[in-house]
Amino acid sequence: MLKTLFNDKKFWRTVFTLAVPIGIQNLLSASFTLVDTLMVGQLGDVSLAAVGMAGQWSWILSFFTFGICSGASVFFAQYFGEQNKEGIVHTYGVALVSGILCSLVFMMVGIFCPQLVIKIFNRTPEVLQAGTDYLRIVAYSYPAILMNILINTVLRSTHRVKLPMIVSLFTTVLNAFLDYGLIFGAFGLPGMGIKGAAVATVISAWSGPAIILVVSAFLRDEIFYAPIKEMFGFKLPFVKKFYKRCFPVVLNESLWGMGSFVYNALFSNMGYEYTAAISILRTFENISISFFVGLTNAACVIVGKDIGSGEIKKGVLNAKRFMILVPLVSVFISAIIVIFRNQLVGIFNMGNMISEKTLVCARSIMLIYALELPVRNIPYVGIVGIFRSGGDTKKSMQYDLLTLWCVAVPVTFIAALVFKLPFVAVFLCSYVSEDYLKAYLCIRHFRSKKWIKPITETGKKALAEYLKAE
């Protein structure tokens, strides 16, 4: 059965054309974080925990921006399938205005109220001071992060994936150079410690969208350099249409991000060593998920294009392929993490500045993450790669928020505050109580085919014919 399902050279050619550059780009972005964590780790537990706590603010922002961009990708992919350039440009304009306003709010809080953010996680004086110093500077990168995600979403959805990959390579190398120079005072640069890491992040973050926009201007890109009147001349009915589909995704991602924020606040108040351990895990999580971001984005583009262009049957077939492929790849990645987790965690203690408590904890939660990965990625590819690209954004929101806020968060708090379980057991509860139920719900919804909700007229007509034939 699997051989028959995947015996399609055109499918694999398209997947590799999209997934490999996107995967490499995300791997480079994860390396960006890895370099930061490794460098800061040389300064000790306190600095590593402080950066992790400050990073939670940008973590929340990333969910808002990802929500906006993920919602916009539904329009980008389906309009691309219909060859509707005006629709793509209008979508980019609405998403850009929405995202910039959101990022500016987060930037202002980070600059003017950094202590309030850090205090949520820990009030240890040295951690509070280091986190405040870092957040006040790194907040200037937030608009750049939004622009980078949105621009990459447009390019991926329109099958242009090489430029973001090349730019990510440049920004990763630049960040490594600046990190080492500004933290430790190398290459003639001033040694600024944890503040240097923040400055390096700001410079590197802004270089990404700047390079892409300059190159796009040189190539006379029809989207990024469309006439201002066309880009921002969208009318109210289009804005309503955009937010009708996009708002559930933004709400979904932002509330899911708030759930993660609540988890991390709980974990951090159990001890700053646990925050340092989670910082180590998140770094490798970002690297491992790079493989799945590539596949999931490929699913989003391929399935969305099929649905938007009216090839419903083909879209369903390709969606089925991704629902099987992603968990299978997850098993392989999980095995690697399980086998090499001790060596991976050990990388962060090259300067012998990380406590044994942090290292033991990091190895334990990395094992939990690895064993949960195949189950965790079923709803990931279903929600982000298939349901949203098919036009169904509401059901995804319902599943995410139901399993997180009604099940996982209460279970985790009861485990920590009522039963007072050890940190590793509490962390396990946060994963198990969410993943299995959500995976079951996503599989059931996928099989119902109720996620097929085109936004293009071509797709709507084709769906009606498809349902009649069924």
GROMACS .gro file of C-alpha atoms in nm:
model
  470
    1MET     CA    1   0.000   0.000   0.000
    2LEU     CA    2   0.274   0.246   0.098
    3LYS     CA    3   0.469   0.164  -0.217
    4THR     CA    4   0.166   0.242  -0.431
    5LEU     CA    5   0.090   0.561  -0.240
    6PHE     CA    6   0.441   0.701  -0.267
    7ASN     CA    7   0.528   0.573  -0.616
    8ASP     CA    8   0.499   0.916  -0.775
    9LYS     CA    9   0.818   1.076  -0.905
   10LYS     CA   10   0.652   1.413  -0.967
   11PHE     CA   11   0.536   1.427  -0.605
   12TRP     CA   12   0.884   1.352  -0.470
   13ARG     CA   13   1.045   1.600  -0.708
   14THR     CA   14   0.812   1.876  -0.587
   15VAL     CA   15   0.859   1.779  -0.221
   16PHE     CA   16   1.238   1.786  -0.245
   17THR     CA   17   1.233   2.112  -0.443
   18LEU     CA   18   1.035   2.278  -0.163
   19ALA     CA   19   1.119   2.085   0.153
   20VAL     CA   20   1.498   2.065   0.124
   21PRO     CA   21   1.568   2.441   0.086
   22ILE     CA   22   1.305   2.525   0.352
   23GLY     CA   23   1.447   2.260   0.584
   24ILE     CA   24   1.801   2.385   0.533
   25GLN     CA   25   1.687   2.742   0.595
   26ASN     CA   26   1.520   2.645   0.922
   27LEU     CA   27   1.823   2.438   1.019
   28LEU     CA   28   2.034   2.749   0.967
   29SER     CA   29   1.789   2.953   1.174
   30ALA     CA   30   1.811   2.689   1.447
   31SER     CA   31   2.190   2.707   1.422
   32PHE     CA   32   2.150   3.080   1.482
   33THR     CA   33   1.988   2.996   1.818
   34LEU     CA   34   2.238   2.717   1.883
   35VAL     CA   35   2.531   2.955   1.844
   36ASP     CA   36   2.369   3.203   2.085
   37THR     CA   37   2.302   2.932   2.343
   38LEU     CA   38   2.652   2.781   2.316
   39MET     CA   39   2.823   3.118   2.346
   40VAL     CA   40   2.608   3.238   2.636
   41GLY     CA   41   2.645   2.898   2.801
   42GLN     CA   42   3.014   2.974   2.845
   43LEU     CA   43   2.908   3.254   3.080
   44GLY     CA   44   2.735   3.006   3.316
   45ASP     CA   45   2.390   2.892   3.435
   46VAL     CA   46   2.272   3.239   3.532
   47SER     CA   47   2.335   3.394   3.190
   48LEU     CA   48   2.191   3.092   3.009
   49ALA     CA   49   1.876   3.101   3.222
   50ALA     CA   50   1.846   3.480   3.180
   51VAL     CA   51   1.859   3.456   2.801
   52GLY     CA   52   1.606   3.173   2.812
   53MET     CA   53   1.368   3.382   3.022
   54ALA     CA   54   1.407   3.691   2.805
   55GLY     CA   55   1.357   3.469   2.503
   56GLN     CA   56   1.010   3.377   2.627
   57TRP     CA   57   0.889   3.726   2.532
   58SER     CA   58   1.002   3.685   2.172
   59TRP     CA   59   0.865   3.328   2.192
   60ILE     CA   60   0.516   3.474   2.255
   61LEU     CA   61   0.564   3.725   1.972
   62SER     CA   62   0.664   3.444   1.738
   63PHE     CA   63   0.327   3.278   1.792
   64PHE     CA   64   0.140   3.598   1.703
   65THR     CA   65   0.355   3.651   1.393
   66PHE     CA   66   0.340   3.285   1.297
   67GLY     CA   67  -0.038   3.301   1.335
   68ILE     CA   68  -0.061   3.601   1.100
   69CYS     CA   69   0.179   3.448   0.848
   70SER     CA   70   0.032   3.100   0.869
   71GLY     CA   71  -0.317   3.243   0.811
   72ALA     CA   72  -0.183   3.448   0.521
   73SER     CA   73  -0.019   3.138   0.371
   74VAL     CA   74  -0.367   2.993   0.311
   75PHE     CA   75  -0.433   3.286   0.077
   76PHE     CA   76  -0.084   3.287  -0.075
   77ALA     CA   77  -0.094   2.917  -0.165
   78GLN     CA   78  -0.450   2.910  -0.299
   79TYR     CA   79  -0.414   3.238  -0.490
   80PHE     CA   80  -0.088   3.107  -0.636
   81GLY     CA   81  -0.274   2.797  -0.754
   82GLU     CA   82  -0.529   3.025  -0.921
   83GLN     CA   83  -0.250   3.257  -1.053
   84ASN     CA   84  -0.416   3.554  -0.878
   85LYS     CA   85  -0.130   3.804  -0.831
   86GLU     CA   86  -0.354   4.084  -0.707
   87GLY     CA   87  -0.487   3.859  -0.429
   88ILE     CA   88  -0.131   3.771  -0.321
   89VAL     CA   89  -0.026   4.139  -0.312
   90HIS     CA   90  -0.333   4.245  -0.113
   91THR     CA   91  -0.276   3.960   0.134
   92TYR     CA   92   0.087   4.065   0.180
   93GLY     CA   93  -0.019   4.424   0.249
   94VAL     CA   94  -0.278   4.331   0.513
   95ALA     CA   95  -0.042   4.083   0.682
   96LEU     CA   96   0.247   4.333   0.683
   97VAL     CA   97   0.045   4.610   0.850
   98SER     CA   98  -0.101   4.366   1.107
   99GLY     CA   99   0.234   4.208   1.188
  100ILE     CA  100   0.432   4.532   1.220
  101LEU     CA  101   0.178   4.678   1.464
  102CYS     CA  102   0.193   4.360   1.674
  103SER     CA  103   0.575   4.350   1.680
  104LEU     CA  104   0.598   4.717   1.780
  105VAL     CA  105   0.382   4.653   2.088
  106PHE     CA  106   0.614   4.369   2.197
  107MET     CA  107   0.920   4.582   2.123
  108MET     CA  108   0.795   4.870   2.340
  109VAL     CA  109   0.728   4.639   2.635
  110GLY     CA  110   1.071   4.478   2.596
  111ILE     CA  111   1.248   4.815   2.587
  112PHE     CA  112   1.060   5.002   2.859
  113CYS     CA  113   0.936   4.723   3.092
  114PRO     CA  114   1.194   4.440   3.067
  115GLN     CA  115   1.199   4.371   3.443
  116LEU     CA  116   0.826   4.300   3.445
  117VAL     CA  117   0.876   4.026   3.186
  118ILE     CA  118   1.172   3.863   3.361
  119LYS     CA  119   1.001   3.872   3.703
  120ILE     CA  120   0.731   3.641   3.571
  121PHE     CA  121   0.992   3.366   3.553
  122ASN     CA  122   1.242   3.433   3.828
  123ARG     CA  123   1.326   3.700   4.087
  124THR     CA  124   1.681   3.594   4.167
  125PRO     CA  125   1.868   3.932   4.156
  126GLU     CA  126   2.154   3.822   3.928
  127VAL     CA  127   1.918   3.644   3.686
  128LEU     CA  128   1.679   3.940   3.687
  129GLN     CA  129   1.957   4.188   3.608
  130ALA     CA  130   2.112   3.979   3.329
  131GLY     CA  131   1.773   3.908   3.171
  132THR     CA  132   1.673   4.276   3.184
  133ASP     CA  133   1.999   4.385   3.017
  134TYR     CA  134   1.952   4.130   2.740
  135LEU     CA  135   1.581   4.192   2.673
  136ARG     CA  136   1.610   4.571   2.661
  137ILE     CA  137   1.848   4.539   2.364
  138VAL     CA  138   1.718   4.231   2.182
  139ALA     CA  139   1.364   4.379   2.164
  140TYR     CA  140   1.483   4.599   1.876
  141SER     CA  141   1.497   4.286   1.659
  142TYR     CA  142   1.122   4.212   1.686
  143PRO     CA  143   0.997   4.401   1.375
  144ALA     CA  144   1.276   4.237   1.176
  145ILE     CA  145   1.165   3.892   1.296
  146LEU     CA  146   0.811   3.964   1.174
  147MET     CA  147   0.929   4.090   0.836
  148ASN     CA  148   1.160   3.793   0.791
  149ILE     CA  149   0.885   3.538   0.865
  150LEU     CA  150   0.632   3.711   0.639
  151ILE     CA  151   0.870   3.758   0.347
  152ASN     CA  152   0.978   3.394   0.371
  153THR     CA  153   0.611   3.287   0.380
  154VAL     CA  154   0.543   3.472   0.054
  155LEU     CA  155   0.850   3.327  -0.116
  156ARG     CA  156   0.777   2.971  -0.001
  157SER     CA  157   0.412   2.986  -0.101
  158THR     CA  158   0.508   3.099  -0.450
  159HIS     CA  159   0.776   2.826  -0.489
  160ARG     CA  160   1.077   3.059  -0.444
  161VAL     CA  161   1.278   2.891  -0.172
  162LYS     CA  162   1.644   2.933  -0.264
  163LEU     CA  163   1.685   3.302  -0.178
  164PRO     CA  164   1.567   3.264   0.186
  165MET     CA  165   1.802   2.968   0.227
  166ILE     CA  166   2.104   3.164   0.101
  167VAL     CA  167   2.019   3.466   0.315
  168SER     CA  168   1.978   3.244   0.623
  169LEU     CA  169   2.326   3.103   0.563
  170PHE     CA  170   2.468   3.455   0.556
  171THR     CA  171   2.284   3.572   0.871
  172THR     CA  172   2.386   3.258   1.062
  173VAL     CA  173   2.755   3.311   0.981
  174LEU     CA  174   2.722   3.682   1.062
  175ASN     CA  175   2.556   3.604   1.395
  176ALA     CA  176   2.829   3.355   1.492
  177PHE     CA  177   3.099   3.610   1.409
  178LEU     CA  178   2.929   3.891   1.600
  179ASP     CA  179   2.837   3.666   1.893
  180TYR     CA  180   3.193   3.557   1.954
  181GLY     CA  181   3.332   3.904   1.896
  182LEU     CA  182   3.083   4.100   2.107
  183ILE     CA  183   3.054   3.849   2.394
  184PHE     CA  184   3.423   3.776   2.444
  185GLY     CA  185   3.586   4.085   2.285
  186ALA     CA  186   3.742   3.917   1.980
  187PHE     CA  187   3.816   4.048   1.628
  188GLY     CA  188   3.874   4.399   1.764
  189LEU     CA  189   3.515   4.423   1.891
  190PRO     CA  190   3.431   4.527   2.250
  191GLY     CA  191   3.362   4.245   2.498
  192MET     CA  192   3.007   4.306   2.622
  193GLY     CA  193   2.911   3.969   2.772
  194ILE     CA  194   2.538   3.896   2.760
  195LYS     CA  195   2.467   4.240   2.611
  196GLY     CA  196   2.695   4.151   2.321
  197ALA     CA  197   2.478   3.848   2.241
  198ALA     CA  198   2.175   4.077   2.223
  199VAL     CA  199   2.346   4.328   1.993
  200ALA     CA  200   2.461   4.044   1.764
  201THR     CA  201   2.103   3.915   1.742
  202VAL     CA  202   1.964   4.258   1.651
  203ILE     CA  203   2.218   4.320   1.375
  204SER     CA  204   2.181   3.970   1.230
  205ALA     CA  205   1.800   3.978   1.247
  206TRP     CA  206   1.773   4.303   1.051
  207SER     CA  207   2.024   4.192   0.789
  208GLY     CA  208   1.792   3.913   0.668
  209PRO     CA  209   1.488   4.110   0.545
  210ALA     CA  210   1.716   4.396   0.432
  211ILE     CA  211   1.910   4.168   0.195
  212ILE     CA  212   1.597   4.000   0.055
  213LEU     CA  213   1.426   4.335  -0.013
  214VAL     CA  214   1.738   4.476  -0.183
  215VAL     CA  215   1.768   4.166  -0.402
  216SER     CA  216   1.395   4.180  -0.476
  217ALA     CA  217   1.428   4.543  -0.582
  218PHE     CA  218   1.711   4.449  -0.817
  219LEU     CA  219   1.499   4.167  -0.963
  220ARG     CA  220   1.191   4.393  -0.978
  221ASP     CA  221   0.981   4.154  -0.774
  222GLU     CA  222   0.609   4.190  -0.854
  223ILE     CA  223   0.497   4.136  -0.493
  224PHE     CA  224   0.742   4.314  -0.262
  225TYR     CA  225   0.772   4.609  -0.500
  226ALA     CA  226   0.417   4.622  -0.625
  227PRO     CA  227   0.275   4.978  -0.642
  228ILE     CA  228   0.189   5.115  -0.297
  229LYS     CA  229  -0.169   5.175  -0.412
  230GLU     CA  230  -0.199   4.808  -0.507
  231MET     CA  231  -0.029   4.670  -0.194
  232PHE     CA  232  -0.220   4.881   0.057
  233GLY     CA  233  -0.527   4.957  -0.154
  234PHE     CA  234  -0.719   4.661  -0.018
  235LYS     CA  235  -1.087   4.723   0.050
  236LEU     CA  236  -1.288   4.640   0.362
  237PRO     CA  237  -1.453   4.324   0.217
  238PHE     CA  238  -1.107   4.179   0.147
  239VAL     CA  239  -0.986   4.266   0.499
  240LYS     CA  240  -1.293   4.095   0.645
  241LYS     CA  241  -1.231   3.789   0.427
  242PHE     CA  242  -0.867   3.780   0.538
  243TYR     CA  243  -0.942   3.803   0.909
  244LYS     CA  244  -1.231   3.559   0.888
  245ARG     CA  245  -0.977   3.292   0.789
  246CYS     CA  246  -0.674   3.439   0.963
  247PHE     CA  247  -0.816   3.535   1.304
  248PRO     CA  248  -0.870   3.173   1.420
  249VAL     CA  249  -0.507   3.099   1.331
  250VAL     CA  250  -0.377   3.409   1.513
  251LEU     CA  251  -0.594   3.329   1.815
  252ASN     CA  252  -0.485   2.965   1.796
  253GLU     CA  253  -0.113   3.042   1.783
  254SER     CA  254  -0.121   3.326   2.036
  255LEU     CA  255  -0.318   3.128   2.296
  256TRP     CA  256  -0.102   2.822   2.231
  257GLY     CA  257   0.199   3.047   2.283
  258MET     CA  258   0.046   3.176   2.605
  259GLY     CA  259   0.012   2.815   2.714
  260SER     CA  260   0.383   2.764   2.656
  261PHE     CA  261   0.447   3.089   2.842
  262VAL     CA  262   0.247   2.956   3.140
  263TYR     CA  263   0.438   2.626   3.129
  264ASN     CA  264   0.773   2.804   3.124
  265ALA     CA  265   0.673   3.037   3.408
  266LEU     CA  266   0.580   2.731   3.615
  267PHE     CA  267   0.901   2.547   3.526
  268SER     CA  268   1.120   2.852   3.590
  269ASN     CA  269   0.976   2.908   3.935
  270MET     CA  270   1.069   2.550   4.021
  271GLY     CA  271   1.435   2.656   3.980
  272TYR     CA  272   1.646   2.854   3.731
  273GLU     CA  273   1.848   2.538   3.656
  274TYR     CA  274   1.533   2.396   3.496
  275THR     CA  275   1.505   2.704   3.275
  276ALA     CA  276   1.864   2.648   3.164
  277ALA     CA  277   1.782   2.282   3.089
  278ILE     CA  278   1.478   2.384   2.884
  279SER     CA  279   1.694   2.636   2.693
  280ILE     CA  280   1.921   2.346   2.595
  281LEU     CA  281   1.622   2.134   2.490
  282ARG     CA  282   1.462   2.415   2.288
  283THR     CA  283   1.785   2.462   2.097
  284PHE     CA  284   1.788   2.100   1.979
  285GLU     CA  285   1.412   2.103   1.935
  286ASN     CA  286   1.455   2.389   1.687
  287ILE     CA  287   1.717   2.186   1.501
  288SER     CA  288   1.514   1.864   1.488
  289ILE     CA  289   1.197   2.042   1.387
  290SER     CA  290   1.378   2.192   1.088
  291PHE     CA  291   1.323   1.865   0.905
  292PHE     CA  292   0.951   1.881   0.973
  293VAL     CA  293   0.913   2.251   0.900
  294GLY     CA  294   1.040   2.177   0.548
  295LEU     CA  295   0.794   1.890   0.499
  296THR     CA  296   0.504   2.076   0.659
  297ASN     CA  297   0.562   2.389   0.453
  298ALA     CA  298   0.584   2.172   0.143
  299ALA     CA  299   0.250   2.016   0.242
  300CYS     CA  300   0.099   2.361   0.291
  301VAL     CA  301   0.214   2.485  -0.050
  302ILE     CA  302   0.133   2.166  -0.245
  303VAL     CA  303  -0.207   2.094  -0.086
  304GLY     CA  304  -0.308   2.462  -0.084
  305LYS     CA  305  -0.218   2.500  -0.450
  306ASP     CA  306  -0.413   2.184  -0.539
  307ILE     CA  307  -0.723   2.300  -0.351
  308GLY     CA  308  -0.702   2.656  -0.485
  309SER     CA  309  -0.662   2.541  -0.846
  310GLY     CA  310  -0.957   2.302  -0.818
  311GLU     CA  311  -0.764   1.972  -0.815
  312ILE     CA  312  -0.943   1.845  -0.504
  313LYS     CA  313  -0.879   1.474  -0.554
  314LYS     CA  314  -0.509   1.537  -0.605
  315GLY     CA  315  -0.501   1.758  -0.296
  316VAL     CA  316  -0.656   1.484  -0.081
  317LEU     CA  317  -0.407   1.228  -0.211
  318ASN     CA  318  -0.108   1.454  -0.142
  319ALA     CA  319  -0.243   1.535   0.205
  320LYS     CA  320  -0.264   1.163   0.283
  321ARG     CA  321   0.096   1.120   0.177
  322PHE     CA  322   0.215   1.390   0.417
  323MET     CA  323   0.005   1.255   0.706
  324ILE     CA  324   0.201   0.929   0.676
  325LEU     CA  325   0.540   1.067   0.574
  326VAL     CA  326   0.597   1.313   0.860
  327PRO     CA  327   0.543   1.061   1.147
  328LEU     CA  328   0.769   0.810   0.969
  329VAL     CA  329   1.052   1.063   0.943
  330SER     CA  330   0.988   1.152   1.311
  331VAL     CA  331   1.069   0.795   1.418
  332PHE     CA  332   1.409   0.822   1.250
  333ILE     CA  333   1.491   1.160   1.411
  334SER     CA  334   1.372   1.033   1.750
  335ALA     CA  335   1.610   0.739   1.734
  336ILE     CA  336   1.905   0.970   1.668
  337ILE     CA  337   1.816   1.193   1.964
  338VAL     CA  338   1.774   0.897   2.199
  339ILE     CA  339   2.110   0.743   2.100
  340PHE     CA  340   2.315   1.065   2.110
  341ARG     CA  341   2.136   1.275   2.376
  342ASN     CA  342   2.426   1.256   2.625
  343GLN     CA  343   2.675   1.382   2.369
  344LEU     CA  344   2.436   1.652   2.247
  345VAL     CA  345   2.379   1.792   2.596
  346GLY     CA  346   2.751   1.770   2.669
  347ILE     CA  347   2.824   2.022   2.393
  348PHE     CA  348   2.688   2.298   2.617
  349ASN     CA  349   2.933   2.226   2.897
  350MET     CA  350   3.255   2.278   2.704
  351GLY     CA  351   3.363   2.545   2.951
  352ASN     CA  352   3.251   2.340   3.254
  353MET     CA  353   3.026   2.628   3.362
  354ILE     CA  354   2.693   2.439   3.358
  355SER     CA  355   2.583   2.265   3.678
  356GLU     CA  356   2.534   1.888   3.693
  357LYS     CA  357   2.172   1.942   3.796
  358THR     CA  358   2.104   2.130   3.472
  359LEU     CA  359   2.281   1.868   3.260
  360VAL     CA  360   2.100   1.569   3.416
  361CYS     CA  361   1.766   1.745   3.378
  362ALA     CA  362   1.838   1.836   3.014
  363ARG     CA  363   1.920   1.474   2.926
  364SER     CA  364   1.597   1.352   3.088
  365ILE     CA  365   1.362   1.596   2.916
  366MET     CA  366   1.538   1.542   2.584
  367LEU     CA  367   1.454   1.171   2.612
  368ILE     CA  368   1.089   1.257   2.677
  369TYR     CA  369   1.084   1.491   2.377
  370ALA     CA  370   1.238   1.227   2.149
  371LEU     CA  371   0.994   0.952   2.247
  372GLU     CA  372   0.695   1.186   2.205
  373LEU     CA  373   0.807   1.331   1.870
  374PRO     CA  374   0.625   1.092   1.629
  375VAL     CA  375   0.292   1.141   1.808
  376ARG     CA  376   0.347   1.517   1.848
  377ASN     CA  377   0.406   1.562   1.475
  378ILE     CA  378   0.075   1.407   1.368
  379PRO     CA  379  -0.128   1.714   1.474
  380TYR     CA  380   0.158   1.940   1.362
  381VAL     CA  381   0.143   1.832   0.999
  382GLY     CA  382  -0.235   1.798   1.015
  383ILE     CA  383  -0.305   2.145   1.152
  384VAL     CA  384  -0.025   2.354   1.001
  385GLY     CA  385   0.038   2.168   0.677
  386ILE     CA  386  -0.303   2.036   0.570
  387PHE     CA  387  -0.609   2.174   0.748
  388ARG     CA  388  -0.503   2.539   0.720
  389SER     CA  389  -0.388   2.512   0.360
  390GLY     CA  390  -0.720   2.345   0.280
  391GLY     CA  391  -0.894   2.652   0.422
  392ASP     CA  392  -1.007   2.509   0.758
  393THR     CA  393  -0.866   2.730   1.032
  394LYS     CA  394  -1.141   2.701   1.296
  395LYS     CA  395  -1.121   2.328   1.367
  396SER     CA  396  -0.745   2.351   1.409
  397MET     CA  397  -0.794   2.624   1.669
  398GLN     CA  398  -1.053   2.418   1.856
  399TYR     CA  399  -0.829   2.111   1.879
  400ASP     CA  400  -0.521   2.306   1.987
  401LEU     CA  401  -0.695   2.509   2.254
  402LEU     CA  402  -0.911   2.224   2.385
  403THR     CA  403  -0.618   1.989   2.444
  404LEU     CA  404  -0.391   2.262   2.581
  405TRP     CA  405  -0.608   2.476   2.806
  406CYS     CA  406  -0.876   2.225   2.907
  407VAL     CA  407  -0.648   1.924   2.952
  408ALA     CA  408  -0.271   1.975   2.948
  409VAL     CA  409  -0.234   2.299   3.148
  410PRO     CA  410  -0.464   2.187   3.435
  411VAL     CA  411  -0.297   1.843   3.449
  412THR     CA  412   0.050   2.001   3.459
  413PHE     CA  413  -0.042   2.245   3.735
  414ILE     CA  414  -0.201   1.971   3.942
  415ALA     CA  415   0.112   1.758   3.899
  416ALA     CA  416   0.336   2.046   4.009
  417LEU     CA  417   0.135   2.227   4.276
  418VAL     CA  418  -0.094   1.959   4.421
  419PHE     CA  419   0.108   1.638   4.394
  420LYS     CA  420   0.441   1.829   4.394
  421LEU     CA  421   0.602   1.586   4.151
  422PRO     CA  422   0.967   1.630   4.045
  423PHE     CA  423   1.032   1.862   3.750
  424VAL     CA  424   1.092   1.582   3.497
  425ALA     CA  425   0.759   1.416   3.588
  426VAL     CA  426   0.578   1.750   3.557
  427PHE     CA  427   0.738   1.806   3.215
  428LEU     CA  428   0.625   1.458   3.105
  429CYS     CA  429   0.267   1.537   3.211
  430SER     CA  430   0.266   1.852   2.996
  431TYR     CA  431   0.352   1.645   2.686
  432VAL     CA  432   0.148   1.327   2.734
  433SER     CA  433  -0.174   1.500   2.840
  434GLU     CA  434  -0.181   1.706   2.521
  435ASP     CA  435  -0.031   1.500   2.239
  436TYR     CA  436  -0.230   1.177   2.229
  437LEU     CA  437  -0.576   1.331   2.241
  438LYS     CA  438  -0.488   1.592   1.980
  439ALA     CA  439  -0.336   1.331   1.747
  440TYR     CA  440  -0.656   1.124   1.766
  441LEU     CA  441  -0.878   1.427   1.693
  442CYS     CA  442  -0.663   1.533   1.396
  443ILE     CA  443  -0.664   1.187   1.239
  444ARG     CA  444  -1.043   1.170   1.272
  445HIS     CA  445  -1.090   1.515   1.117
  446PHE     CA  446  -0.851   1.438   0.832
  447ARG     CA  447  -1.046   1.126   0.740
  448SER     CA  448  -1.375   1.321   0.736
  449LYS     CA  449  -1.241   1.554   0.460
  450LYS     CA  450  -1.431   1.842   0.620
  451TRP     CA  451  -1.107   2.042   0.620
  452ILE     CA  452  -1.141   2.111   0.245
  453LYS     CA  453  -1.271   2.471   0.235
  454PRO     CA  454  -1.142   2.659  -0.073
  455ILE     CA  455  -1.123   3.040  -0.076
  456THR     CA  456  -1.098   3.066  -0.457
  457GLU     CA  457  -1.399   3.043  -0.688
  458THR     CA  458  -1.221   2.775  -0.892
  459GLY     CA  459  -1.172   2.564  -0.581
  460LYS     CA  460  -1.531   2.610  -0.460
  461LYS     CA  461  -1.676   2.489  -0.792
  462ALA     CA  462  -1.438   2.190  -0.801
  463LEU     CA  463  -1.527   2.094  -0.443
  464ALA     CA  464  -1.897   2.085  -0.525
  465GLU     CA  465  -1.827   1.849  -0.817
  466TYR     CA  466  -1.594   1.637  -0.601
  467LEU     CA  467  -1.859   1.595  -0.330
  468LYS     CA  468  -2.120   1.494  -0.588
  469ALA     CA  469  -1.885   1.228  -0.725
  470GLU     CA  470  -1.823   1.098  -0.374
   0.00000   0.00000   0.00000
